[in-house]
Coordinates of C-alpha atoms and ligand atoms in Angstrom, one line a residue:
X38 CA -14.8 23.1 -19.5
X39 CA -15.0 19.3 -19.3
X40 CA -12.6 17.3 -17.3
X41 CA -11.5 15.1 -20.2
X42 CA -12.3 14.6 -23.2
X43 CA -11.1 11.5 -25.5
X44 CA -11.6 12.2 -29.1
X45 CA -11.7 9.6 -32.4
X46 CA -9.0 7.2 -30.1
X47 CA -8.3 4.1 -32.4
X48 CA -5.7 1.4 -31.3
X49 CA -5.5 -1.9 -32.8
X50 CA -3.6 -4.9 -31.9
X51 CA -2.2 -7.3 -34.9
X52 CA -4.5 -5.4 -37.0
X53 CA -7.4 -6.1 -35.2
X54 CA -9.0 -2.7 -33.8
X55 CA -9.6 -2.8 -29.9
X56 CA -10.6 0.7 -29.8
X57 CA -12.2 2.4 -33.4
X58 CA -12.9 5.8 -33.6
X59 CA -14.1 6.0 -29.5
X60 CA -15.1 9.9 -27.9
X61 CA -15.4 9.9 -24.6
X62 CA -16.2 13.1 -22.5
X63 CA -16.0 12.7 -18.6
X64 CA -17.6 16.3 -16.5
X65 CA -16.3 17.4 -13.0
X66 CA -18.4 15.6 -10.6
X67 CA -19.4 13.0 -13.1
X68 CA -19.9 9.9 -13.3
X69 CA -19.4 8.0 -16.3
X70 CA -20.1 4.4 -16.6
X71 CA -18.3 2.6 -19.4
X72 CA -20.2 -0.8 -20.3
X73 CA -19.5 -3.4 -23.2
X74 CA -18.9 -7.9 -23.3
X75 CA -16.1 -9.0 -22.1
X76 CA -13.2 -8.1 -25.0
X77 CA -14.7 -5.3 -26.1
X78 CA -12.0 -2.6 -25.4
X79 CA -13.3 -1.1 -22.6
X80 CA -9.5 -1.6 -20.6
X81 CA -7.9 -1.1 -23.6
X82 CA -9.4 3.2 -23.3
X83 CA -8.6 3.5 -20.3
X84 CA -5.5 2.0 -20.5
X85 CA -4.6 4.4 -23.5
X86 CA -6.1 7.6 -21.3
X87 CA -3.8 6.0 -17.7
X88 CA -0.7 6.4 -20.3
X89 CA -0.1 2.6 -20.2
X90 CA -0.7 2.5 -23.8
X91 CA -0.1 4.7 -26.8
X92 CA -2.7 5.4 -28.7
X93 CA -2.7 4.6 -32.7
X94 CA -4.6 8.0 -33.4
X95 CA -7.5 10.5 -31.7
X96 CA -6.3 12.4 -28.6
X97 CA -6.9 13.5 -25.6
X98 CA -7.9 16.8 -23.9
X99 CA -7.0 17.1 -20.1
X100 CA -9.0 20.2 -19.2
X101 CA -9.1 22.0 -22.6
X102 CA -5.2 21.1 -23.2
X103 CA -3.7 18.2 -25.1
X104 CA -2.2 15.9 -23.6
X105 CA -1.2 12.4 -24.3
X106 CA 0.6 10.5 -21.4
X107 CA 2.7 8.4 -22.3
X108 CA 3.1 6.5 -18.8
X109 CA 1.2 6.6 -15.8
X110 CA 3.5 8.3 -13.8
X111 CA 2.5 11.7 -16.2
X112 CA -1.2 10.7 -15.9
X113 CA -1.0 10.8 -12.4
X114 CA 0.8 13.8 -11.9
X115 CA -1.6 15.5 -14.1
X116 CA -4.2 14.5 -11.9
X117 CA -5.5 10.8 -13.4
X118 CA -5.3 8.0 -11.3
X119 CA -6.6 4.1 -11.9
X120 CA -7.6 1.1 -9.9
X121 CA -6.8 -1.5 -11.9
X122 CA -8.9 -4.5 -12.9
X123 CA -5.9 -6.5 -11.0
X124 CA -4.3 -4.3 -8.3
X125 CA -1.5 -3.7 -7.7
X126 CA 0.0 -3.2 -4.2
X127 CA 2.8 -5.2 -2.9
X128 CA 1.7 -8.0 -0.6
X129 CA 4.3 -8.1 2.1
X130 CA 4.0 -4.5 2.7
X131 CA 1.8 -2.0 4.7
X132 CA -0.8 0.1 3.5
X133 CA 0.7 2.8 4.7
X134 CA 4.3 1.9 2.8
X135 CA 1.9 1.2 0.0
X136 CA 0.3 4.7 -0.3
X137 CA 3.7 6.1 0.1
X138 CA 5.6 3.7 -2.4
X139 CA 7.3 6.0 -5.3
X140 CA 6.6 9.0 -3.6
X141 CA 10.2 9.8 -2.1
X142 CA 11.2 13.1 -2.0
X143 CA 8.1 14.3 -1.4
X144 CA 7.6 16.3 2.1
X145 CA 4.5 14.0 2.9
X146 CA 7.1 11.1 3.3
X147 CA 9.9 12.3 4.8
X148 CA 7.7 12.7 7.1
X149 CA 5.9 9.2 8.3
X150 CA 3.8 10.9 10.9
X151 CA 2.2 13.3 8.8
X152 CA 2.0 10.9 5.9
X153 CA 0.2 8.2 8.2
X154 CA -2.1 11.4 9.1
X155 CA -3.3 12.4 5.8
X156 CA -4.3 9.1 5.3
X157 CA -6.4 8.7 8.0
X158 CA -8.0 11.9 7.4
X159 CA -8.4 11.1 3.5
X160 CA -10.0 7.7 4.7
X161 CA -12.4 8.8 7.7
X162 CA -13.3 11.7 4.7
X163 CA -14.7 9.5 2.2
X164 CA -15.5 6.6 4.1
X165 CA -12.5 4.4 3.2
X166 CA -11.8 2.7 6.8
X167 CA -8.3 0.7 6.8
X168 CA -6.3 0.1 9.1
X169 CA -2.6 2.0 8.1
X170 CA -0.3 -0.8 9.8
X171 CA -1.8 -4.1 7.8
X172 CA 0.1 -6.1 5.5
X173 CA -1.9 -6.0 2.2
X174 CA -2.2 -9.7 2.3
X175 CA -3.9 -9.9 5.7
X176 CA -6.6 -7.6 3.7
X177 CA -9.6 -9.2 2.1
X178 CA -9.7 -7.8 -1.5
X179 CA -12.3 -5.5 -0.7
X180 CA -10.3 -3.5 1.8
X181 CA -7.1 -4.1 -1.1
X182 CA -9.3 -1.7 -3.0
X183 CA -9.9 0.8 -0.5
X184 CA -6.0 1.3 -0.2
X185 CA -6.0 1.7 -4.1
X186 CA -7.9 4.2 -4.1
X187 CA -6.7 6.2 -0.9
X188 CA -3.4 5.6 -3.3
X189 CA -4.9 8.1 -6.0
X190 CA -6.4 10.4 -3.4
X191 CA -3.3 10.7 -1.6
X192 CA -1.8 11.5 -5.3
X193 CA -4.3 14.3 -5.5
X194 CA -6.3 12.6 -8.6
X195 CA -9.4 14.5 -10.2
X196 CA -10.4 12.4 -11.8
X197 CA -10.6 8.5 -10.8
X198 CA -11.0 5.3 -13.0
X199 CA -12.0 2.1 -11.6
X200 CA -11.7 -0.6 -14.1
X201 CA -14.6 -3.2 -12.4
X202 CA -14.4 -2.4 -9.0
X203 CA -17.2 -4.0 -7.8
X204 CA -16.5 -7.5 -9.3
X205 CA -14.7 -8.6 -5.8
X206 CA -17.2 -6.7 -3.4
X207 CA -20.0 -8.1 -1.6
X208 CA -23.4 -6.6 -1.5
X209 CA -23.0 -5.3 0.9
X210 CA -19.2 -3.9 0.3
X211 CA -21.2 -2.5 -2.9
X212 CA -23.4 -0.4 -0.7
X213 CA -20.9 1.2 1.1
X214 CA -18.4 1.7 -1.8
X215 CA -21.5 3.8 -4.1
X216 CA -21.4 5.8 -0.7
X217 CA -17.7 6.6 -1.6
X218 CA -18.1 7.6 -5.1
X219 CA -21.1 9.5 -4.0
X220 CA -18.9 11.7 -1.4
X221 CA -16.2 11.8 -4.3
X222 CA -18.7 12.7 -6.9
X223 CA -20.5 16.0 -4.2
X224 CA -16.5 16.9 -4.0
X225 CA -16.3 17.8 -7.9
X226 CA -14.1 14.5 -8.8
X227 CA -14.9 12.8 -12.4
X228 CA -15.2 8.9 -12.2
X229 CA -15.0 6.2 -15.0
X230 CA -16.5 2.9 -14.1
X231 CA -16.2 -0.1 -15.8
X232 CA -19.1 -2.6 -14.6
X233 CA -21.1 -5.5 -16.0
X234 CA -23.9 -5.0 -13.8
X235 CA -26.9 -3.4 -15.1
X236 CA -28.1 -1.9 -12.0
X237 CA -25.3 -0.7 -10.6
X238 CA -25.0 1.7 -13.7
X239 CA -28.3 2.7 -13.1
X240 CA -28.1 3.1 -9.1
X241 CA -24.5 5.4 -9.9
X242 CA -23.9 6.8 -13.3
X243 CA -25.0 9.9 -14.6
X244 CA -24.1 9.2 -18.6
X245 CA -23.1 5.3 -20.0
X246 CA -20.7 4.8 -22.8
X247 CA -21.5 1.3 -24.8
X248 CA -18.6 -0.5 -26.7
X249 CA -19.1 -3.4 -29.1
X250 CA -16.5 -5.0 -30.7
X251 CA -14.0 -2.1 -29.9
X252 CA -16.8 0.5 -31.6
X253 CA -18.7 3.2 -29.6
X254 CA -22.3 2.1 -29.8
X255 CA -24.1 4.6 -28.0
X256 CA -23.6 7.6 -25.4
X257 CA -26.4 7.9 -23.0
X258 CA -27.5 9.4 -20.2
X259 CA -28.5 6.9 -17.5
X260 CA -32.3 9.1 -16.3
X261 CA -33.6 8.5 -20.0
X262 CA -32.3 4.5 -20.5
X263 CA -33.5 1.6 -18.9
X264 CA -31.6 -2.1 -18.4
X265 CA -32.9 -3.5 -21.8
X266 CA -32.1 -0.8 -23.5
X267 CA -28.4 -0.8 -22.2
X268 CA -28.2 -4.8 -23.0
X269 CA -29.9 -4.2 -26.5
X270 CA -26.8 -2.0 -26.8
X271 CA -24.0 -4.5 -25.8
X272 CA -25.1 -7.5 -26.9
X273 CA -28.2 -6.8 -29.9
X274 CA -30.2 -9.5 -27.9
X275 CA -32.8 -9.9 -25.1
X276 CA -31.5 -12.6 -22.2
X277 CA -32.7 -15.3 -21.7
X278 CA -33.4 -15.4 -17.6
X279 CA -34.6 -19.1 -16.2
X280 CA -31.9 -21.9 -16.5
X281 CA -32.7 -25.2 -18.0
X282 CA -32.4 -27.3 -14.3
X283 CA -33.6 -30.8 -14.7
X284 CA -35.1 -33.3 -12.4
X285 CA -32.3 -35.7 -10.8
X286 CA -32.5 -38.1 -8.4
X287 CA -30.1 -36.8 -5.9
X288 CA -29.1 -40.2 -3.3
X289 CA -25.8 -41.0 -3.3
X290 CA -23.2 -38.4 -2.1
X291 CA -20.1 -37.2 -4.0
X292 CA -18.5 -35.7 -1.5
X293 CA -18.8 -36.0 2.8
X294 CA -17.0 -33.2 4.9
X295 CA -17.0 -34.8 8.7
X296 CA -16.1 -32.4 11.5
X297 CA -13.3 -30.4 9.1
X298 CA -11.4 -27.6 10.5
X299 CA -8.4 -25.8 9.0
X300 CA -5.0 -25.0 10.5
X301 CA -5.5 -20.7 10.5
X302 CA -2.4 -20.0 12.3
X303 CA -1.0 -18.6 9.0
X304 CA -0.8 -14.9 8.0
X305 CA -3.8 -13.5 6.6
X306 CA -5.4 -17.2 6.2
X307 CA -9.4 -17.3 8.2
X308 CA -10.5 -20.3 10.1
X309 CA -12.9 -23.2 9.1
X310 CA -14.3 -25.1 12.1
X311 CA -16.2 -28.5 12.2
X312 CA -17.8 -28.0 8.8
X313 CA -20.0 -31.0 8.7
X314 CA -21.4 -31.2 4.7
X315 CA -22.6 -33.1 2.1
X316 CA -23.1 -32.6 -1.9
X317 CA -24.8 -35.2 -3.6
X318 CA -24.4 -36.3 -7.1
X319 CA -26.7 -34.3 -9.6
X320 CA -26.7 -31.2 -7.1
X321 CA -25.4 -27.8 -6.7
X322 CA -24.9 -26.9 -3.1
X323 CA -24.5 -23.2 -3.2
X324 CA -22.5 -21.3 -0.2
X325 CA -23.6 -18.4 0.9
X326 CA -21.4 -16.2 3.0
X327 CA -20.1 -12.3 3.0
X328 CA -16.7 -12.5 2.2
X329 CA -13.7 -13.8 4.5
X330 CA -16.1 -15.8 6.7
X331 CA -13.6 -19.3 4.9
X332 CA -14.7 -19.7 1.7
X333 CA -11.5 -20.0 0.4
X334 CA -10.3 -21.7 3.3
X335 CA -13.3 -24.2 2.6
X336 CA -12.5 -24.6 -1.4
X337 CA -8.8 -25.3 -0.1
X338 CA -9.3 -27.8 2.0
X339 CA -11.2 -29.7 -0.3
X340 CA -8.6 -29.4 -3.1
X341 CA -6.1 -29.8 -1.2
X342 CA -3.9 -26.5 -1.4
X343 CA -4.5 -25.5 2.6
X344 CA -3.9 -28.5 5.0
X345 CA -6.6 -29.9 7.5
X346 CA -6.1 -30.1 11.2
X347 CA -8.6 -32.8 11.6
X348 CA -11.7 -33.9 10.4
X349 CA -12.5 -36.3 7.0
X350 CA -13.0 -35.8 3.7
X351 CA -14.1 -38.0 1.5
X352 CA -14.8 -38.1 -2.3
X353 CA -17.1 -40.7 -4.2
X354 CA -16.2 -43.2 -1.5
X355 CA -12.9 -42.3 -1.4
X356 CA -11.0 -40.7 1.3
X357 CA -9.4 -38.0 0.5
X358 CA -6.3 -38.0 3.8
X359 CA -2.8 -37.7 2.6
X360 CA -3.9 -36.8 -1.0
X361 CA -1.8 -34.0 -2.8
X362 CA -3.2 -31.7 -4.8
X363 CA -2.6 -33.5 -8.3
X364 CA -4.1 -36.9 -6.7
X365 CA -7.2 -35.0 -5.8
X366 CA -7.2 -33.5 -8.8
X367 CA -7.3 -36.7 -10.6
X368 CA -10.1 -38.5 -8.4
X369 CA -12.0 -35.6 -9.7
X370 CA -12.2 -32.2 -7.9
X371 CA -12.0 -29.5 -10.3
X372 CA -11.3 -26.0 -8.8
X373 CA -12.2 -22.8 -10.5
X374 CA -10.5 -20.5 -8.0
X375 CA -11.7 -16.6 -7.2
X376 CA -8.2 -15.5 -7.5
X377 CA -7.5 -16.2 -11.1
X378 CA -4.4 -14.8 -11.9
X379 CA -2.7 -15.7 -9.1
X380 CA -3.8 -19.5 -8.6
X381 CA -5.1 -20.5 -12.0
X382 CA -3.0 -19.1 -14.8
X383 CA 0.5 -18.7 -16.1
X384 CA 0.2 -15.6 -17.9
X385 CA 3.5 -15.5 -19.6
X386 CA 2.4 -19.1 -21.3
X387 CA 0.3 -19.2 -24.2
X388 CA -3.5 -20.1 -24.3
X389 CA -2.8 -24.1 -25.5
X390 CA -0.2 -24.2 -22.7
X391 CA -2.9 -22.8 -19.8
X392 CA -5.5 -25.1 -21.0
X393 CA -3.3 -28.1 -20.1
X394 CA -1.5 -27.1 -16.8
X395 CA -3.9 -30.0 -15.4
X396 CA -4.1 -32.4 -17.8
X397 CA -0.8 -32.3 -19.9
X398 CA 0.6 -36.0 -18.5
X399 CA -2.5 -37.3 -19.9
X400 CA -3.1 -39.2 -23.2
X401 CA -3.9 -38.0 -26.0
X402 CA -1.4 -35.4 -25.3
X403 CA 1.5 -36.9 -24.3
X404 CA 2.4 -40.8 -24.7
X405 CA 5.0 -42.0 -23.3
X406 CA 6.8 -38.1 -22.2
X407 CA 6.0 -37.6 -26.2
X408 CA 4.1 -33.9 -25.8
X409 CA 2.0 -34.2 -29.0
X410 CA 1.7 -30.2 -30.4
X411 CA -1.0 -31.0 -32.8
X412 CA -3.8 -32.7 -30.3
X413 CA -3.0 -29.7 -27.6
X414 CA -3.7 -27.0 -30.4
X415 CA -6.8 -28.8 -31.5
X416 CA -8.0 -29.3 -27.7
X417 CA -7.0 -25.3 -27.3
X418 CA -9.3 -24.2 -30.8
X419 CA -12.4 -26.3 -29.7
X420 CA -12.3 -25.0 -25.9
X421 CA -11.8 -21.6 -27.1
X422 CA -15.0 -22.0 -29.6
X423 CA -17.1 -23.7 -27.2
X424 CA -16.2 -20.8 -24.5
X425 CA -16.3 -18.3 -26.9
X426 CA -12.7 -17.4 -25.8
X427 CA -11.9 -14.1 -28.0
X428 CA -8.2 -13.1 -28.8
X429 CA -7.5 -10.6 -31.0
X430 CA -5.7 -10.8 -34.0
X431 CA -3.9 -13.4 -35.6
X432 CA -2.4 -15.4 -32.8
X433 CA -5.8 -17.5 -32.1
X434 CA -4.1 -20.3 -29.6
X435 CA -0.9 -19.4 -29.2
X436 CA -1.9 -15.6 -27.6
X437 CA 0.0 -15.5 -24.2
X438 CA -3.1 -15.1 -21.7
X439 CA -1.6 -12.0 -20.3
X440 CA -2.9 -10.1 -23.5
X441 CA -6.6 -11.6 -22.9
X442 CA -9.0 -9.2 -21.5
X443 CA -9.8 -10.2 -17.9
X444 CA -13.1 -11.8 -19.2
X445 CA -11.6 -14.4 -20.9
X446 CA -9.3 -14.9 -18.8
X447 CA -11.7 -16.6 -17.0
X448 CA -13.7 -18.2 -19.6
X449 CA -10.1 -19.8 -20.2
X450 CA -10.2 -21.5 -16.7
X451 CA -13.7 -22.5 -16.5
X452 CA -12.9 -24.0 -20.1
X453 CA -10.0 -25.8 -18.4
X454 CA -12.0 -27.0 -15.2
X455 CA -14.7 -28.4 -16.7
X456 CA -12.8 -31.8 -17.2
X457 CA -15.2 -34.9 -18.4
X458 CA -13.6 -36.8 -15.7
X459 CA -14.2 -34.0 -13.0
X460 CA -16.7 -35.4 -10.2
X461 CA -16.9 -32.5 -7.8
X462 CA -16.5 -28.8 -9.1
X463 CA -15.7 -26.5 -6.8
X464 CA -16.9 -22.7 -8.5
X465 CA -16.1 -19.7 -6.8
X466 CA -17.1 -16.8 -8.3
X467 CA -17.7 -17.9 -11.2
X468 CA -19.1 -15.2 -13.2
X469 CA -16.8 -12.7 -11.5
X470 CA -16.0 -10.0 -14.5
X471 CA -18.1 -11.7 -17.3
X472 CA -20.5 -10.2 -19.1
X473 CA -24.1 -11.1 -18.9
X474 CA -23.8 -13.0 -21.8
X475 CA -21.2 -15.1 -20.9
X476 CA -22.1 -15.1 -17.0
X477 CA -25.7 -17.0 -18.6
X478 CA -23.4 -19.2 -20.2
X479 CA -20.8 -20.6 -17.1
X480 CA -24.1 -20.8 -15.0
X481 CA -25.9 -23.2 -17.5
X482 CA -22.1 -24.9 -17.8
X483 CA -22.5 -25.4 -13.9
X484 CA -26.1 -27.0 -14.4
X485 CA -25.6 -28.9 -17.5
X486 CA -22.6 -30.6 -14.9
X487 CA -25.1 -30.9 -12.4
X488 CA -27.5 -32.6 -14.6
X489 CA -25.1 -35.1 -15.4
X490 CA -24.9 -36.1 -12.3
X491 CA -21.6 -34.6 -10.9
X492 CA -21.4 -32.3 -7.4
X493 CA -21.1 -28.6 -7.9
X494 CA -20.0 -26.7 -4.8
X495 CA -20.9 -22.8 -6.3
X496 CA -19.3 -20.3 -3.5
X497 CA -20.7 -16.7 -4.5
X498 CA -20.7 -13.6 -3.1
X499 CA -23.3 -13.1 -5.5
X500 CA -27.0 -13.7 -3.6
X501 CA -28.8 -13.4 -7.0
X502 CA -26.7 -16.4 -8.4
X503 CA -27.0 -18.6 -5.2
X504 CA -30.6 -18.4 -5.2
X505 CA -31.0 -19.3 -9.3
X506 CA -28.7 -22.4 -9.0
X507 CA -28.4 -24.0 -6.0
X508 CA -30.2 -27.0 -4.5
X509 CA -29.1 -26.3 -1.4
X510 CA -27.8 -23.5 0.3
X511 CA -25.2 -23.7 3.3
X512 CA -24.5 -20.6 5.0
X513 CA -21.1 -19.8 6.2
X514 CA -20.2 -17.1 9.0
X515 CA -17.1 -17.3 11.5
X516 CA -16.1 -20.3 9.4
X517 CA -18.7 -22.4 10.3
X518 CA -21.9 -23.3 8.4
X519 CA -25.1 -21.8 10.2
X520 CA -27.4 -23.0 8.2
X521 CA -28.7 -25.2 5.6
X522 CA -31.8 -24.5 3.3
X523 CA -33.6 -26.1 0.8
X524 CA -34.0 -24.1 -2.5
X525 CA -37.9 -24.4 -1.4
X526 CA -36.9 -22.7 2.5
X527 CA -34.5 -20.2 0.9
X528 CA -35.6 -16.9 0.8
X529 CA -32.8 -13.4 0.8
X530 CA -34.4 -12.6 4.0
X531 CA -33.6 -15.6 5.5
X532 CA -30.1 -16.0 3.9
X533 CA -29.2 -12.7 4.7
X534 CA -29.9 -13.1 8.4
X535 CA -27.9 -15.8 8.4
X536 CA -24.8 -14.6 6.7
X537 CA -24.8 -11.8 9.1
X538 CA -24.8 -14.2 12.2
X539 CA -28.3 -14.3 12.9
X540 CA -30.2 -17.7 13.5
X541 CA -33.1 -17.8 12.6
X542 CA -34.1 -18.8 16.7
X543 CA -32.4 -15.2 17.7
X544 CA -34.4 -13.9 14.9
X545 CA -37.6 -15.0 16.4
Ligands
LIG802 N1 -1.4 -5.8 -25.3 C1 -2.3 -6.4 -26.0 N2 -1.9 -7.1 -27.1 C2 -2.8 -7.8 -27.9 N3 -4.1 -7.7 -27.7 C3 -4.6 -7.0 -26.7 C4 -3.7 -6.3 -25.8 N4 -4.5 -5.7 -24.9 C5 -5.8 -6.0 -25.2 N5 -5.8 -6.8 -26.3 C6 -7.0 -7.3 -26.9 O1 -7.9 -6.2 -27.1 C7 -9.3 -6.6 -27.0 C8 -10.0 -5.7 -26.0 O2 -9.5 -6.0 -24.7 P1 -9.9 -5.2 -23.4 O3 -9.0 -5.8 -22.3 O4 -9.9 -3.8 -23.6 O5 -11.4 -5.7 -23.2 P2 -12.4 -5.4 -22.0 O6 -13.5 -4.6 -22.6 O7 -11.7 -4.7 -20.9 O8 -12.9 -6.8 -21.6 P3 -13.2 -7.5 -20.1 O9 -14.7 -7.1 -19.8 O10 -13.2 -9.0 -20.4 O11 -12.2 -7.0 -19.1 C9 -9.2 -8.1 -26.6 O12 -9.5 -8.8 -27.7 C10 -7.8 -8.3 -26.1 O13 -7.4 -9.6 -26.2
LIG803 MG1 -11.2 -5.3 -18.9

């Protein structure tokens, strides 16, 4: 008897069909990988099997008996639980209070001992280490999912779907969460995983389901495919690898850091020290740097959102000292930010609206406080093209951006960011939830900005990516840089030392 099976499940939005005619059949102790560009309905299933949406036909068999939730609380109780592509756990509280939250009246909680208990014991199980008493925002995103998922443990899930979980990990993060699923998987639970990566379906699926265009393109099991047979799939095309990187003469710099640190005295904020650094024009400094070593801290302080406690910054000649945000944004640093839906987007405001939250004082959109419509909608129709935004149905611009599927969500932002009149781009994670297709397409973005002579700062957890891009590569551990390496010098070996606090003196 299989876990779950999802049979002919159509749903359509504004007539479009998200989902058309999709089976899907998850095994105990499976685990399914579900793989398809960004938009092509792959949230939109699971969303349908979490109860968070009806579907339009097809159903659904929860171990040989129908049932259609109709809201996450029945899923859940049935035994199907979700990590969301965005989490959802309340900031100011504790993980503990977290795992708990919703669940009063149950025995567990009455009790806070024995809850606090069977949490510890559910996270020293499968490897899920987190400490009980933290306030979710102290966590770095990759512990954040850690207490989702000991949430739908503690719920007494069988069967688990993590809609891109690995998207915010680190490599090494990576590592150890495949050792979770692994334990899961030995214990009998089903998993659905949503990834773009290629080789992590390989490395942990046993069976992939491909999407196209909301349509079920192939069912496979991962022993007998291959990475280019998987892509085939998804996209119909072979990748192009190598990016088109040009010769530039790379002398003047675009941007001096002297001596910067942060103030970290804030809650759940990690300290920059002394960064000394320089980007030249027509060059893409990449940062290297597991996760929570200041990244963001780094990108805010150049942009303007955290404070400095001392040190310079200085922009094109300019310095940068008692500069707001806006000002800095207008000298030209552009800020694609990891955290999109909190930092970048309103998404209660419609696409047109999002695209302009920088620029909308600016000619030819408004003249003198006269917002001309007509300009913003054609600005929002040729970003959308060029970035191959994708709404569905009939709304085209005016879709509010919370009904964009995380992918182009960030498309949108990069769309925004890339500004003529940017000088300095600060990327981080850039690619984070695209599909290969349009992850080949945001790096060339970053290089075509490069080649024209602007400073790209590209901070990715994403080794691969740092070594194809950048220049130069600046390592950053303990929030300070540790190294500096020519793309010539650079190997992972090397980098990887580094970003684990190793010079390459204590190596020798
Ligand atoms: N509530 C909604 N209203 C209207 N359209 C929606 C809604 N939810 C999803 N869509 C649309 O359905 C399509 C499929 O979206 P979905 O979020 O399932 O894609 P996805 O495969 O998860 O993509 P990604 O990899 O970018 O996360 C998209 O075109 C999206 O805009
Ligand atoms: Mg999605």
């Amino acid at each position: 008897m299989p876990l779950l099976q999802m049979k002919h499940i159509c749903k359509s939005f504004s007539g479009v069909y998200a989902n058309e005619d999709i089976n899907l059949t998850v095994e105990k102790g499976e685990i399914h990988a579900l793989l398809g560009e960004n938009g092509a309905g792959k949230t939109t299933l699971m969303n349908i099997l979490f109860g968070l949406y009806r579907a339009d036909s097809g159903e659904i068999f929860w171990k040989d008996q129908l049932a259609n939730f109709t809201s996450p609380k029945e899923a859940i109780a049935a035994g199907v639980g979700m990590v969301q592509q965005h989490f959802s756990l309340v900031n100011k509280m504790t993980v503990l209070d977290n795992v708990i939250l919703n669940l009063k009246g149950n025995a567990f909680v009455l009790n806070r001992a024995a809850a606090r208990a069977r949490l510890v014991e559910l996270a020293e199980k499968y490897g899920l280490q987190v400490n009980p008493d933290a306030l979710i925002c102290e966590l770095s995103v990759g512990e954040q999912q850690r207490v989702e998922i000991l949430k739908a443990l503690y719920r007494n899930v069988e069967l688990l779907i993590l809609d891109e979980p690995t998207g915010v990990l680190t490599p090494q993060e990576t590592t150890q969460f495949f050792d979770v699923l692994r334990n899961l998987k030995n214990e009998g639970y089903g998993i659905i995983i949503i990834t773009h990566r290629m080789s992590e379906i390989m490395a942990i699926s046993d069976r992939v389901t491909i999407l196209r265009d909301g349509k079920q393109v192939a069912d496979l099991v991962t022993a007998e495919t291959n990475p280019g047979e998987l892509s085939a799939y998804m996209i119909g095309r072979e990748l192009n690898e190598s990016y088109n990187i040009e010769e530039t003469p790379k002398a003047e710099n675009m941007l001096v850091m002297k001596h910067v640190s942060n103030d970290h005295k804030h809650h759940g904020r990690h300290k920059i020290e002394a960064i000394d650094l320089v980007i030249r024009k027509g060059e893409i400094l990449g940062i290297a740097g597991v996760e929570g070593n200041g990244q963001k801290e780094l990108a805010e302080v150049i942009t303007g959102i955290q404070k400095k406690k001392s040190g310079q910054i200085i922009l094109d000649g300019q310095d940068m000292a008692g500069k707001t945000i806006r000002e800095r944004y207008e000298a030209g640093i552009s800020y694609i930010s990891e955290d999109r839906l909190s930092d970048s987007l309103i998404t209660g405001m419609n696409i047109i609206d999002n695209l302009l939250l920088r620029d909308y004082k600016k000619l030819p959109f408004a003249k003198h406080s006269i917002v001309n419509r007509s300009a913003m909608r054609k600005n929002a129709k040729e970003k959308m093209q060029q970035y191959q935004v994708r709404a569905s149905g009939k709304s085209g611009v005016d879709t509010q951006v919370r009904l964009l599927s995380g992918g182009n969500q960030q498309k949108l932002i990069i769309a925004r960011e890339l500004t003529d009149s940017a000088k300095l781009i600060i990327a981080s994670q850039p690619t984070r939830g695209l599909d290969i297709g349009a992850t080949e397409f945001v790096r060339q973005q970053l290089i075509n900005q490069r080649n024209a002579g602007k400073a790209v700062m590209l901070i990715s957890a994403d080794l691969e990516e740092i070594m194809a891009l950048s220049d130069r590569i600046a390592v950053l551990f303990g929030g300070k840089i540790v190294g500096v390496l020519s793309r010539e010098e650079a190997t992972v070996q090397k980098i990887g030392l580094l970003m684990g606090g190793i010079s390459e003196e204590e190596e020798k």
